[in-house]
C-alpha cells in the first residue's frame, strides 16, 4: 500500500492506491499540531480520499450499531463523585465522539483489555 504524507506519495510498503476526489468540508477550526497552529478559514471544495481494498465504512462503535451488550472489558474504574453518586468508566463508554469520560480500566497494567463482539467474522485494520 502506498502512502501520502505532505503531498509526497511513497511506495515503501508496496501496492497500488486509487485516489478519488469527493466533496470536502467547507470550513475548519484552527488546531495545534507539531507545535504549529493553523488559522480558522475555508477549505477547498475538493477532498482527496483513498480507496483501500476491502476497508469501507465503520463497524458501529460510534453510531451505536454495536450494542452496549457487545462491549466488554477486563475491568472498569468506578469513582465516587462529590455528591456521593458513583461515576463509572464502564466499557460502553469506549465509543468515539461521546460527551463525558471514556472507558478506563480499574488498574493500569498490561493485562487490561477491551473486547468488542462483532457478531460475525470481520477484517479489522488500523
GROMACS .gro file of C-alpha atoms in nm:
model
  126
    1UNK     CA    1   0.000   0.000   0.000
    2UNK     CA    2   0.147   0.333  -0.098
    3UNK     CA    3   0.101   0.626   0.133
    4UNK     CA    4   0.078   1.002   0.104
    5UNK     CA    5   0.237   1.236   0.357
    6UNK     CA    6   0.273   1.609   0.300
    7UNK     CA    7   0.180   1.560  -0.066
    8UNK     CA    8   0.452   1.301  -0.132
    9UNK     CA    9   0.346   0.956  -0.250
   10UNK     CA   10   0.568   0.680  -0.111
   11UNK     CA   11   0.557   0.320  -0.222
   12UNK     CA   12   0.778   0.197   0.063
   13UNK     CA   13   0.515  -0.055   0.173
   14UNK     CA   14   0.426  -0.151  -0.186
   15UNK     CA   15   0.092  -0.179  -0.359
   16UNK     CA   16  -0.136   0.041  -0.565
   17UNK     CA   17  -0.358   0.319  -0.438
   18UNK     CA   18  -0.669   0.462  -0.602
   19UNK     CA   19  -0.738   0.830  -0.547
   20UNK     CA   20  -1.090   0.966  -0.566
   21UNK     CA   21  -1.198   1.327  -0.533
   22UNK     CA   22  -1.503   1.388  -0.318
   23UNK     CA   23  -1.664   1.692  -0.165
   24UNK     CA   24  -1.483   1.813   0.143
   25UNK     CA   25  -1.582   2.027   0.438
   26UNK     CA   26  -1.606   2.398   0.350
   27UNK     CA   27  -1.471   2.537   0.678
   28UNK     CA   28  -1.239   2.432   0.957
   29UNK     CA   29  -1.146   2.544   1.305
   30UNK     CA   30  -0.789   2.622   1.397
   31UNK     CA   31  -0.586   2.343   1.551
   32UNK     CA   32  -0.245   2.281   1.702
   33UNK     CA   33  -0.024   2.003   1.566
   34UNK     CA   34   0.352   1.958   1.587
   35UNK     CA   35   0.382   2.295   1.762
   36UNK     CA   36   0.216   2.472   1.464
   37UNK     CA   37  -0.125   2.638   1.498
   38UNK     CA   38  -0.340   2.662   1.186
   39UNK     CA   39  -0.571   2.954   1.117
   40UNK     CA   40  -0.950   2.937   1.107
   41UNK     CA   41  -1.068   2.954   0.747
   42UNK     CA   42  -1.222   2.795   0.439
   43UNK     CA   43  -1.101   2.475   0.279
   44UNK     CA   44  -1.107   2.388  -0.087
   45UNK     CA   45  -1.424   2.229  -0.222
   46UNK     CA   46  -1.240   1.909  -0.312
   47UNK     CA   47  -1.105   1.650  -0.073
   48UNK     CA   48  -0.881   1.359  -0.166
   49UNK     CA   49  -0.992   1.027  -0.026
   50UNK     CA   50  -0.819   0.695  -0.078
   51UNK     CA   51  -0.996   0.371  -0.154
   52UNK     CA   52  -0.841   0.071   0.014
   53UNK     CA   53  -0.913  -0.287  -0.070
   54UNK     CA   54  -1.189  -0.427   0.149
   55UNK     CA   55  -1.195  -0.149   0.407
   56UNK     CA   56  -1.505   0.065   0.366
   57UNK     CA   57  -1.710   0.228   0.635
   58UNK     CA   58  -1.718   0.184   1.007
   59UNK     CA   59  -1.816  -0.107   1.229
   60UNK     CA   60  -2.061   0.079   1.451
   61UNK     CA   61  -1.881   0.182   1.770
   62UNK     CA   62  -1.955   0.549   1.706
   63UNK     CA   63  -2.303   0.512   1.553
   64UNK     CA   64  -2.437   0.266   1.809
   65UNK     CA   65  -2.485  -0.023   1.563
   66UNK     CA   66  -2.268  -0.219   1.804
   67UNK     CA   67  -2.485  -0.250   2.117
   68UNK     CA   68  -2.357  -0.181   2.468
   69UNK     CA   69  -2.402  -0.552   2.545
   70UNK     CA   70  -2.140  -0.633   2.276
   71UNK     CA   71  -1.871  -0.432   2.457
   72UNK     CA   72  -1.683  -0.595   2.743
   73UNK     CA   73  -1.364  -0.522   2.936
   74UNK     CA   74  -1.130  -0.682   3.185
   75UNK     CA   75  -1.230  -0.419   3.443
   76UNK     CA   76  -1.354  -0.065   3.473
   77UNK     CA   77  -1.298   0.224   3.708
   78UNK     CA   78  -1.572   0.335   3.946
   79UNK     CA   79  -1.520   0.653   4.145
   80UNK     CA   80  -1.750   0.836   4.389
   81UNK     CA   81  -1.835   1.189   4.277
   82UNK     CA   82  -1.859   1.485   4.515
   83UNK     CA   83  -2.229   1.419   4.585
   84UNK     CA   84  -2.163   1.054   4.664
   85UNK     CA   85  -2.300   0.923   4.332
   86UNK     CA   86  -2.076   0.668   4.162
   87UNK     CA   87  -1.914   0.772   3.837
   88UNK     CA   88  -1.822   0.474   3.621
   89UNK     CA   89  -1.584   0.446   3.330
   90UNK     CA   90  -1.756   0.129   3.204
   91UNK     CA   91  -1.677  -0.049   2.872
   92UNK     CA   92  -1.965   0.101   2.675
   93UNK     CA   93  -1.804   0.443   2.736
   94UNK     CA   94  -1.529   0.338   2.489
   95UNK     CA   95  -1.732   0.475   2.197
   96UNK     CA   96  -1.598   0.752   1.977
   97UNK     CA   97  -1.705   1.116   1.996
   98UNK     CA   98  -1.926   1.082   2.302
   99UNK     CA   99  -1.950   1.354   2.566
  100UNK     CA  100  -1.802   1.287   2.908
  101UNK     CA  101  -1.535   1.045   3.012
  102UNK     CA  102  -1.434   0.730   2.827
  103UNK     CA  103  -1.369   0.374   2.943
  104UNK     CA  104  -1.088   0.331   3.194
  105UNK     CA  105  -0.959   0.009   3.342
  106UNK     CA  106  -0.960  -0.033   3.720
  107UNK     CA  107  -0.585  -0.093   3.722
  108UNK     CA  108  -0.315   0.044   3.496
  109UNK     CA  109  -0.125  -0.263   3.382
  110UNK     CA  110  -0.062  -0.469   3.070
  111UNK     CA  111  -0.338  -0.720   3.149
  112UNK     CA  112  -0.633  -0.488   3.081
  113UNK     CA  113  -0.835  -0.536   2.764
  114UNK     CA  114  -1.143  -0.416   2.578
  115UNK     CA  115  -1.347  -0.673   2.381
  116UNK     CA  116  -1.598  -0.594   2.105
  117UNK     CA  117  -1.828  -0.875   1.985
  118UNK     CA  118  -1.884  -0.807   1.614
  119UNK     CA  119  -2.136  -1.095   1.582
  120UNK     CA  120  -1.957  -1.221   1.272
  121UNK     CA  121  -1.606  -1.252   1.134
  122UNK     CA  122  -1.473  -0.910   1.031
  123UNK     CA  123  -1.143  -0.784   0.894
  124UNK     CA  124  -1.012  -0.514   1.127
  125UNK     CA  125  -0.729  -0.282   1.024
  126UNK     CA  126  -0.588   0.031   1.178
   0.00000   0.00000   0.00000
